[in-house]
Coordinates of C-alpha atoms in Angstrom, one line a residue:
M1 CA 13.8 6.7 33.2
N2 CA 14.2 5.9 29.7
A3 CA 17.3 8.1 28.2
A4 CA 15.3 8.8 25.3
A5 CA 12.9 10.6 27.4
T6 CA 15.3 13.2 28.8
T7 CA 16.1 14.7 25.3
V8 CA 14.2 17.1 23.3
P9 CA 14.4 17.3 19.4
G10 CA 16.5 20.2 18.0
S11 CA 20.0 20.9 16.4
T12 CA 22.5 18.2 15.3
W13 CA 23.9 18.5 18.8
A14 CA 20.7 17.8 20.6
P15 CA 21.2 14.1 21.1
M16 CA 24.1 15.1 23.3
R17 CA 21.8 16.3 25.9
S18 CA 21.1 12.6 26.9
P19 CA 23.8 11.7 29.4
V20 CA 24.0 8.2 28.3
Y21 CA 24.2 9.0 24.6
R22 CA 27.1 11.7 25.3
A23 CA 29.2 9.4 27.5
L24 CA 28.8 6.6 24.9
W25 CA 29.8 9.0 21.9
I26 CA 32.9 10.3 23.7
A27 CA 33.9 6.7 24.6
Q28 CA 33.2 5.6 21.1
L29 CA 35.3 8.5 19.7
V30 CA 38.1 7.3 21.7
S31 CA 37.8 3.8 20.9
N32 CA 37.7 5.0 17.1
L33 CA 40.8 6.6 17.3
G34 CA 42.5 3.7 19.0
T35 CA 41.1 1.4 16.2
W36 CA 42.6 3.6 13.5
M37 CA 46.0 3.8 15.3
Q38 CA 46.1 0.0 15.7
T39 CA 45.9 -0.3 11.9
V40 CA 48.7 1.9 11.2
G41 CA 50.8 0.2 13.9
A42 CA 50.0 -3.2 12.3
Q43 CA 50.9 -1.9 8.8
W44 CA 54.2 -0.6 10.3
I45 CA 55.3 -4.0 11.8
L46 CA 54.6 -5.5 8.4
V47 CA 56.5 -3.2 6.2
D48 CA 59.7 -4.8 6.8
Q49 CA 58.5 -8.4 6.3
P50 CA 59.2 -10.3 3.2
N51 CA 56.3 -9.9 0.9
A52 CA 55.4 -6.8 2.5
A53 CA 52.9 -5.5 0.2
A54 CA 50.6 -8.6 0.4
L55 CA 51.0 -8.7 4.2
V56 CA 50.2 -5.0 4.5
S57 CA 46.9 -5.5 2.6
F58 CA 46.0 -8.4 4.8
V59 CA 45.7 -6.1 7.7
Q60 CA 42.7 -4.4 6.0
T61 CA 41.3 -7.7 5.0
A62 CA 41.8 -9.3 8.5
I63 CA 39.8 -6.3 9.9
T64 CA 36.8 -6.2 7.3
L65 CA 36.4 -9.9 6.5
P66 CA 34.6 -10.7 9.8
V67 CA 32.2 -8.0 9.0
M68 CA 31.2 -9.5 5.8
L69 CA 31.1 -13.0 7.2
L70 CA 29.3 -12.1 10.5
A71 CA 27.2 -9.3 10.1
I72 CA 23.9 -11.1 9.7
P73 CA 24.4 -13.5 12.3
S74 CA 25.6 -10.6 14.6
G75 CA 22.1 -8.8 13.9
V76 CA 20.2 -12.0 14.6
I77 CA 22.0 -12.4 18.1
A78 CA 21.5 -8.6 18.9
D79 CA 17.8 -9.0 18.3
L80 CA 17.6 -12.2 20.7
V81 CA 19.6 -11.0 23.5
D82 CA 20.2 -8.1 25.8
R83 CA 22.2 -5.7 23.9
R84 CA 23.9 -4.0 26.7
R85 CA 25.1 -7.3 28.0
L86 CA 26.1 -8.4 24.3
L87 CA 28.0 -5.0 23.9
L88 CA 29.6 -5.4 27.3
G89 CA 30.8 -8.8 26.8
A90 CA 32.3 -8.3 23.2
Q91 CA 34.1 -4.8 24.1
S92 CA 35.5 -6.6 27.2
T93 CA 36.7 -9.3 25.1
M94 CA 38.2 -6.9 22.5
A95 CA 40.2 -5.3 25.2
A96 CA 41.6 -8.3 26.3
L97 CA 42.6 -9.2 22.7
A98 CA 44.1 -5.7 22.2
T99 CA 46.0 -6.1 25.6
I100 CA 47.5 -9.4 24.5
L101 CA 48.5 -7.9 21.0
A102 CA 50.2 -5.0 23.0
V103 CA 52.2 -7.4 25.3
S104 CA 53.0 -9.7 22.7
T105 CA 54.7 -6.8 20.7
A106 CA 56.3 -5.5 23.8
T107 CA 58.0 -8.9 24.3
G108 CA 59.0 -9.6 20.8
H109 CA 56.3 -12.3 20.1
T110 CA 54.3 -10.7 17.4
T111 CA 54.9 -12.7 14.0
P112 CA 52.9 -11.8 11.2
G113 CA 50.6 -14.7 11.9
V114 CA 50.1 -13.9 15.4
L115 CA 49.2 -10.2 14.5
L116 CA 46.6 -11.1 11.5
T117 CA 45.0 -13.8 13.8
L118 CA 44.5 -11.2 16.8
L119 CA 43.5 -8.3 14.2
F120 CA 40.8 -10.9 12.8
L121 CA 39.5 -11.9 16.3
L122 CA 39.4 -8.1 17.1
G123 CA 37.4 -7.8 13.7
C124 CA 35.1 -10.4 14.8
G125 CA 34.4 -8.4 18.0
Q126 CA 33.6 -5.5 15.9
A127 CA 31.3 -7.3 13.7
L128 CA 29.5 -8.7 16.7
T129 CA 28.9 -5.1 18.3
A130 CA 28.0 -3.1 14.9
P131 CA 24.4 -4.1 14.6
A132 CA 23.9 -4.0 18.4
W133 CA 25.5 -0.5 18.6
Q134 CA 23.5 0.8 15.8
A135 CA 20.2 -0.9 17.3
I136 CA 20.6 0.8 20.8
Q137 CA 20.6 4.4 19.5
P138 CA 16.8 4.8 19.3
E139 CA 16.7 3.8 23.0
L140 CA 19.0 6.6 23.8
V141 CA 17.6 9.6 22.1
S142 CA 14.0 10.2 20.8
R143 CA 12.7 9.4 17.5
E144 CA 12.9 12.9 16.3
Q145 CA 16.5 13.0 17.1
I146 CA 17.4 9.7 15.3
P147 CA 18.8 11.7 12.1
A148 CA 20.9 14.0 14.2
A149 CA 22.2 10.9 16.3
A150 CA 23.0 9.3 12.9
A151 CA 25.0 12.4 11.8
L152 CA 26.9 12.5 15.1
G153 CA 27.7 8.7 14.6
S154 CA 29.0 9.4 11.0
M155 CA 31.1 12.3 12.2
N156 CA 32.5 10.3 15.1
I157 CA 33.6 7.7 12.5
N158 CA 35.3 10.2 10.1
I159 CA 37.1 12.0 12.9
G160 CA 38.5 8.9 14.0
R161 CA 39.5 7.9 10.4
A162 CA 41.2 11.5 10.0
V163 CA 43.0 11.9 13.2
G164 CA 43.7 8.3 14.2
P165 CA 46.3 7.6 11.5
A166 CA 48.0 10.9 11.9
L167 CA 48.3 10.5 15.4
A168 CA 49.4 6.9 15.1
G169 CA 52.1 8.0 12.7
V170 CA 53.6 10.4 15.2
L171 CA 53.6 7.8 18.0
V172 CA 54.9 4.9 16.2
S173 CA 57.9 7.2 14.9
L174 CA 58.8 8.1 18.3
S175 CA 58.3 4.9 20.4
G176 CA 57.1 2.0 17.9
P177 CA 53.9 0.2 17.5
T178 CA 53.7 -1.2 21.1
L179 CA 52.5 2.2 22.4
V180 CA 49.6 2.5 19.9
F181 CA 48.6 -1.1 20.9
A182 CA 48.4 -0.2 24.3
L183 CA 46.6 3.0 23.7
N184 CA 43.9 0.9 21.6
A185 CA 43.6 -1.6 24.5
A186 CA 42.9 1.3 27.1
S187 CA 40.4 2.9 24.5
F188 CA 37.9 0.1 25.3
G189 CA 37.9 1.1 28.7
G190 CA 35.4 3.9 28.4
I191 CA 32.8 2.0 26.5
V192 CA 33.0 -0.9 29.0
A193 CA 32.5 1.7 31.8
V194 CA 29.6 3.6 30.5
L195 CA 27.9 0.3 29.4
T196 CA 28.5 -1.1 33.0
V197 CA 26.8 2.0 34.5
W198 CA 24.0 2.4 32.0
R199 CA 20.8 0.7 33.2
R200 CA 18.8 -0.3 30.3
P201 CA 15.2 -0.8 30.9
A202 CA 14.3 -4.4 31.2
T203 CA 12.6 -6.1 28.2
D204 CA 9.3 -7.8 28.9
R205 CA 9.6 -11.4 27.5
R206 CA 6.3 -13.2 27.8
L207 CA 7.1 -15.6 25.1
P208 CA 9.9 -18.0 24.5
T209 CA 12.8 -16.2 22.7
E210 CA 13.1 -17.0 18.9
R211 CA 15.3 -19.6 17.7
P212 CA 18.4 -18.2 15.7
L213 CA 17.5 -19.7 12.3
A214 CA 13.6 -18.9 12.7
A215 CA 14.7 -15.3 13.6
L216 CA 17.1 -15.1 10.4
Q217 CA 14.1 -16.1 8.3
A218 CA 11.8 -13.7 10.0
G219 CA 14.2 -10.8 9.2
T220 CA 14.7 -11.8 5.6
R221 CA 10.9 -12.0 5.3
F222 CA 10.5 -8.5 6.8
I223 CA 12.9 -6.9 4.3
R224 CA 11.4 -8.8 1.4
A225 CA 8.0 -7.5 2.3
A226 CA 9.3 -3.7 3.1
P227 CA 9.9 -2.0 -0.2
A228 CA 10.9 1.3 1.5
I229 CA 14.0 -0.4 3.3
R230 CA 15.0 -2.4 -0.1
R231 CA 14.9 1.1 -1.7
V232 CA 17.3 2.5 1.0
L233 CA 19.7 -0.5 0.6
L234 CA 19.7 0.0 -3.3
R235 CA 20.5 3.6 -3.0
S236 CA 23.4 2.9 -0.6
I237 CA 24.8 0.6 -3.4
L238 CA 24.4 3.4 -6.0
F239 CA 26.2 5.9 -3.9
I240 CA 28.9 3.7 -2.1
A241 CA 30.2 1.6 -4.9
P242 CA 31.4 4.7 -6.8
A243 CA 32.2 6.9 -3.9
S244 CA 34.6 4.3 -2.6
A245 CA 37.0 5.2 -5.4
V246 CA 38.0 8.2 -3.5
W247 CA 39.0 6.4 -0.4
A248 CA 40.7 3.6 -2.3
L249 CA 42.7 5.7 -4.6
L250 CA 43.4 8.9 -2.4
P251 CA 46.9 7.4 -1.2
V252 CA 47.8 7.1 -5.0
I253 CA 46.8 10.7 -5.7
A254 CA 48.7 12.2 -2.6
R255 CA 51.9 10.4 -3.7
D256 CA 51.9 10.5 -7.7
R257 CA 49.7 13.5 -8.4
L258 CA 50.4 15.8 -5.7
G259 CA 53.8 14.5 -4.4
L260 CA 53.0 14.5 -1.0
S261 CA 54.4 12.4 1.8
S262 CA 52.4 10.3 4.4
S263 CA 51.8 13.9 6.3
G264 CA 50.3 15.1 3.3
Y265 CA 48.0 12.3 2.8
G266 CA 47.1 12.6 6.7
L267 CA 46.1 16.2 5.7
M268 CA 43.7 15.2 2.9
L269 CA 42.2 12.5 5.5
G270 CA 41.9 15.6 7.8
A271 CA 39.9 17.5 5.2
L272 CA 37.7 14.8 4.7
G273 CA 37.0 14.7 8.3
L274 CA 36.6 18.5 8.7
G275 CA 33.8 18.2 6.0
A276 CA 32.0 15.5 8.0
V277 CA 32.1 17.8 11.1
L278 CA 30.9 20.8 9.0
G279 CA 28.3 18.5 7.6
A280 CA 27.2 17.5 11.0
A281 CA 26.9 21.3 12.0
T282 CA 24.8 22.1 9.1
L283 CA 22.7 18.9 8.9
S284 CA 19.8 20.3 11.0
R285 CA 19.6 23.2 8.4
L286 CA 19.7 20.9 5.4
R287 CA 17.1 18.6 6.9
S288 CA 14.7 21.6 7.2
L289 CA 15.5 22.7 3.5
M290 CA 15.6 19.4 1.7
T291 CA 13.9 15.9 1.8
P292 CA 16.1 12.8 2.0
T293 CA 15.9 12.1 -1.6
Q294 CA 17.2 15.7 -2.1
R295 CA 20.0 15.3 0.4
L296 CA 21.1 12.2 -1.4
T297 CA 20.8 14.0 -4.8
T298 CA 23.0 16.8 -3.2
A299 CA 25.4 14.6 -1.7
A300 CA 26.0 12.3 -5.1
I301 CA 26.7 15.8 -6.9
L302 CA 29.0 17.2 -4.4
F303 CA 31.1 14.0 -4.1
G304 CA 31.1 13.6 -7.9
L305 CA 32.4 17.0 -8.4
A306 CA 34.9 16.4 -5.5
T307 CA 36.1 13.2 -6.9
A308 CA 36.5 14.7 -10.6
G309 CA 38.3 17.8 -8.9
T310 CA 40.8 15.6 -7.1
A311 CA 41.6 13.5 -10.2
L312 CA 42.1 16.8 -12.3
L313 CA 43.5 19.4 -10.1
R314 CA 47.3 19.5 -9.1
V315 CA 47.1 22.2 -6.6
L316 CA 47.0 20.9 -3.1
P317 CA 44.8 23.7 -1.4
A318 CA 42.2 23.4 -4.2
V319 CA 42.1 19.7 -3.6
L320 CA 41.8 20.2 0.2
V321 CA 38.8 22.5 -0.3
L322 CA 37.3 19.8 -2.7
L323 CA 37.9 17.0 -0.1
I324 CA 36.0 19.1 2.5
F325 CA 32.9 19.2 0.4
A326 CA 33.4 15.5 -0.1
G327 CA 33.5 14.8 3.4
L328 CA 30.3 16.9 4.0
A329 CA 28.7 15.0 1.2
W330 CA 29.7 11.6 2.6
L331 CA 28.3 12.4 6.1
L332 CA 25.1 13.9 4.5
A333 CA 24.6 10.7 2.3
M334 CA 25.6 8.1 5.3
S335 CA 23.3 10.0 8.1
T336 CA 20.4 10.2 5.7
M337 CA 20.5 6.4 4.9
N338 CA 21.4 5.2 8.4
S339 CA 18.7 7.4 10.1
T340 CA 16.1 6.4 7.4
M341 CA 16.8 2.8 8.1
Q342 CA 16.4 3.0 11.6
L343 CA 13.2 5.0 11.4
L344 CA 11.8 2.2 9.1
L345 CA 12.5 -0.7 11.4
P346 CA 10.5 -1.7 14.4
A347 CA 12.3 -2.5 17.5
W348 CA 12.0 -6.3 17.3
V349 CA 13.7 -6.5 14.0
R350 CA 15.8 -3.4 14.1
A351 CA 19.4 -5.1 14.6
R352 CA 18.7 -7.6 11.8
G353 CA 17.6 -4.9 9.4
L354 CA 20.6 -2.8 10.3
S355 CA 22.9 -5.8 9.8
V356 CA 22.0 -6.1 6.4
Y357 CA 22.6 -2.3 5.8
L358 CA 26.0 -2.7 7.5
L359 CA 26.7 -5.6 4.8
V360 CA 25.8 -3.8 2.0
F361 CA 27.8 -0.5 3.2
M362 CA 30.8 -2.4 4.1
G363 CA 30.7 -4.7 1.1
G364 CA 30.0 -2.0 -1.1
Q365 CA 33.3 -0.3 0.2
A366 CA 35.4 -3.5 0.1
M367 CA 34.1 -4.8 -3.5
G368 CA 34.3 -1.1 -4.7
S369 CA 37.8 -0.5 -3.6
L370 CA 39.0 -3.7 -5.2
V371 CA 37.3 -2.9 -8.6
W372 CA 38.6 0.6 -8.5
G373 CA 42.0 -0.7 -7.9
L374 CA 41.8 -2.9 -10.7
V375 CA 40.5 -0.2 -13.0
A376 CA 43.4 2.4 -11.8
N377 CA 45.9 -0.4 -12.5
A378 CA 44.4 -0.7 -16.0
L379 CA 43.6 2.8 -16.9
G380 CA 45.3 5.0 -14.3
P381 CA 43.9 6.7 -11.1
V382 CA 42.7 9.6 -13.0
S383 CA 40.7 7.8 -15.5
A384 CA 39.3 5.6 -12.7
L385 CA 38.1 8.6 -10.5
L386 CA 36.6 10.3 -13.3
W387 CA 34.6 7.1 -14.2
A388 CA 33.5 7.0 -10.6
A389 CA 32.6 10.7 -10.9
A390 CA 30.4 9.7 -13.9
L391 CA 28.6 7.1 -12.0
L392 CA 28.0 9.6 -9.2
A393 CA 26.2 11.8 -11.8
I394 CA 24.1 8.9 -12.9
C395 CA 23.3 7.9 -9.1
A396 CA 22.1 11.9 -8.7
L397 CA 20.0 11.7 -11.8
S398 CA 18.4 8.5 -10.8
T399 CA 16.8 9.8 -7.5
P400 CA 13.5 11.0 -9.2
W401 CA 13.0 7.5 -10.4
L402 CA 14.2 5.8 -7.3
P403 CA 13.4 8.1 -4.1
I404 CA 13.4 7.0 -0.5
R405 CA 10.7 7.6 1.9
H406 CA 10.6 11.3 2.9
N407 CA 8.3 10.8 5.8
A408 CA 9.9 8.1 7.6
E409 CA 9.8 10.2 11.1
E410 CA 6.0 10.3 11.0
L411 CA 5.6 6.6 11.2
D412 CA 4.4 5.1 14.2
L413 CA 6.4 1.8 15.1
T414 CA 5.2 1.5 18.7
P415 CA 4.3 -1.9 19.5
S416 CA 0.6 -2.6 19.7
A417 CA -0.9 -5.8 20.4
F418 CA -4.4 -5.1 18.9
W419 CA -5.4 -8.5 17.5
P420 CA -7.9 -10.4 19.6
E421 CA -6.6 -13.3 21.4
P422 CA -7.3 -16.7 19.4
Q423 CA -10.3 -18.5 21.0
L424 CA -9.0 -21.9 21.6
V425 CA -10.6 -25.4 22.7
V426 CA -7.0 -27.1 22.4
E427 CA -3.6 -25.3 23.4
P428 CA -1.1 -26.0 20.7
D429 CA 2.6 -26.5 21.6
P430 CA 5.0 -23.6 20.9
D431 CA 6.5 -25.6 17.9
D432 CA 3.3 -26.7 16.4
G433 CA 3.0 -25.8 12.9
P434 CA 2.8 -24.5 10.2
V435 CA -0.2 -22.5 11.2
L436 CA -2.9 -21.4 8.7
I437 CA -5.0 -18.4 9.5
L438 CA -8.2 -17.5 7.6
R439 CA -10.0 -14.3 8.1
S440 CA -13.2 -13.6 6.2
Y441 CA -14.3 -10.0 5.0
D442 CA -17.6 -9.1 3.9
V443 CA -17.5 -6.4 1.2
P444 CA -20.3 -4.4 -0.6
R445 CA -19.6 -4.6 -4.2
E446 CA -19.3 -0.8 -4.6
N447 CA -16.3 -0.9 -2.0
V448 CA -14.4 -3.8 -3.7
E449 CA -12.0 -1.7 -5.6
E450 CA -11.0 0.2 -2.6
F451 CA -10.8 -2.8 -0.4
L452 CA -8.6 -4.7 -2.6
A453 CA -6.2 -1.7 -2.9
A454 CA -5.9 -1.6 1.0
M455 CA -5.6 -5.0 1.3
V456 CA -2.2 -4.9 -0.4
F457 CA -0.6 -3.0 2.4
V458 CA -2.3 -5.6 4.9
G459 CA -0.6 -8.3 3.0
R460 CA 2.8 -6.6 3.3
S461 CA 2.1 -6.2 7.1
R462 CA 1.4 -9.9 7.3
Q463 CA 4.5 -10.7 5.6
R464 CA 6.7 -8.3 7.4
T465 CA 5.6 -9.6 10.7
G466 CA 6.0 -13.5 10.1
A467 CA 3.7 -14.9 7.4
M468 CA 5.5 -17.3 5.0
E469 CA 2.9 -17.1 2.4
W470 CA -0.2 -14.6 2.0
R471 CA -3.0 -14.6 -0.3
L472 CA -6.5 -13.2 -0.8
Y473 CA -9.4 -15.4 -2.2
R474 CA -12.8 -14.7 -3.2
D475 CA -15.5 -17.1 -1.6
V476 CA -17.7 -18.1 -4.6
G477 CA -20.0 -19.7 -2.2
V478 CA -20.9 -16.6 -0.3
L479 CA -22.2 -13.4 -2.0
D480 CA -19.5 -10.4 -1.4
R481 CA -17.1 -12.6 0.7
Y482 CA -13.4 -12.5 0.8
V483 CA -11.1 -14.7 2.6
E484 CA -7.5 -13.6 3.6
A485 CA -5.4 -16.6 4.3
F486 CA -1.7 -16.8 5.5
V487 CA 0.8 -19.4 6.8
V488 CA 3.1 -18.7 9.7
R489 CA 6.0 -21.2 10.7
S490 CA 4.8 -22.1 13.9
W491 CA 2.5 -21.3 16.9
V492 CA 5.0 -19.6 18.8
E493 CA 5.8 -17.4 15.8
H494 CA 1.9 -16.4 15.4
M495 CA 2.1 -15.4 18.9
H496 CA 5.0 -13.2 18.5
Q497 CA 3.0 -11.7 15.7
H498 CA 0.1 -11.1 18.2
Q499 CA 2.0 -9.8 21.1
V500 CA 5.5 -8.4 19.9
R501 CA 5.6 -7.6 16.2
L502 CA 2.5 -5.5 15.3
T503 CA 2.9 -1.8 15.4
A504 CA 0.5 1.1 15.3
R505 CA 1.2 1.6 11.7
D506 CA -0.2 -2.1 11.1
Q507 CA -3.3 -1.2 13.0
L508 CA -3.8 1.8 10.9
R509 CA -3.8 -0.4 7.9
E510 CA -6.4 -2.8 9.1
R511 CA -8.7 0.2 10.0
A512 CA -8.4 1.3 6.6
V513 CA -9.4 -2.1 5.5
A514 CA -12.5 -2.1 7.9
K515 CA -13.8 1.1 6.4
F516 CA -14.7 -0.8 3.4
T517 CA -16.3 -4.0 5.1
T518 CA -19.6 -4.7 6.7
N519 CA -18.2 -7.3 9.2
D520 CA -19.9 -7.0 12.8
D521 CA -17.0 -9.0 14.3
D522 CA -13.7 -10.7 13.4
Q523 CA -14.3 -13.9 11.6
I524 CA -10.9 -15.5 12.1
T525 CA -9.9 -19.4 11.9
H526 CA -6.6 -20.7 13.1
L527 CA -5.6 -24.1 11.7
V528 CA -2.7 -25.9 12.9
A529 CA -0.9 -28.5 10.5
V530 CA -1.1 -32.3 11.7
D531 CA 1.0 -35.2 10.2
P532 CA -1.5 -37.9 9.2
R533 CA 1.4 -40.5 9.0

């Protein structure tokens, strides 16, 4: 039985009723703690090295750079292969690399070069698994529970970020970095065990697997023809770019403005984590009261106020309260954007779409942190945070003009192979192409305006599912006739359109067009390009 079928919609915690989701969530929490502990251990090794400041900064670079480089290819791979096996192989490899790091450190062989190389390889593993991990969530819970699952995932990450460094600080001070490296290696074991036990339903593959480059191009065309997805990506940038200032400058505020030690900084991170937990606990109620756009507006306002207050106040309890609200706002924004992306993406392109979102998210944080660091160096951290708060206010004010889709949960993206099979006298080879498809419509004059409006959405459907080009023509030789023409890269990709990529939503678009036509049957022609040389 599909894991999603065993769950029912409800509160934020409803996805936990799925045994596989619950086990993976717990295993991921342990792994997140291990990853953050590893980061602290790595930085500790480098603090006594020559050029320590540069080397310590390279730790974060080694971990995040692979995501920037590999997010898109990883999304392509996750859509082409069995995601469970991909995750299982990547997590096992990461466990082996983390074990090598622990053994190397225990035997005194972890030089800065060895450390940064292993961290980079571990970062490659994280980049490879991130789109696949996101893409399996709708396989584990019902569609109604995807927003709750996204909130629990964001909460998981924030708990790891808040607790992991503090726990690592204690363990490193007691026994050195070897222990935290060993614990991180062991933390992968839970995920590997759950993935090994999970029996993911087999995917029916009647067609040849897409080639990587063609799959990348198909994913790009899908996003280009999906305004709702592009809007989510834009809203992600508008929020993450200024919000990253808090994450980047919080250590400086803790030390210089509040006079805190590393334990005080850990307390501030803990407040952000607590806010994320509270946000997850209240998300179900917030979802019933506000649309996704209103939730993003609220998140930008709360995070902006917390950012300004953190810059101006010098009383730790007040700052901690503000950071709790910031953590709540961060989770509200992240869960809203993540769940909306998942709800807008059909299964065949889900990992590719989510990889673009992850690239925007990680890139926005990385570039934002760099920019805010430079601004703080020039103007001071207080001015930098106030500018960030002002940009968050602009982000909140822009939502009426740049809203995101409010009914994504209602979209039916169930695969629906409703096109009739092509009537052929010659069977093309899979790689033959490009393929030109012509479809004629007879439209009474009084229906032309409504027909043209409906065909706008059909054109987007064609482009989302594989058309490189799409145009609608009027046949001047036949009264009231219009001809749709679109080009697909190859015959096998057109077959993927027929059998894999179309959804119930696409079928509704075509039914809307049929209301304004008088065709008794489908008038479709398939033309395969030939080389006359």
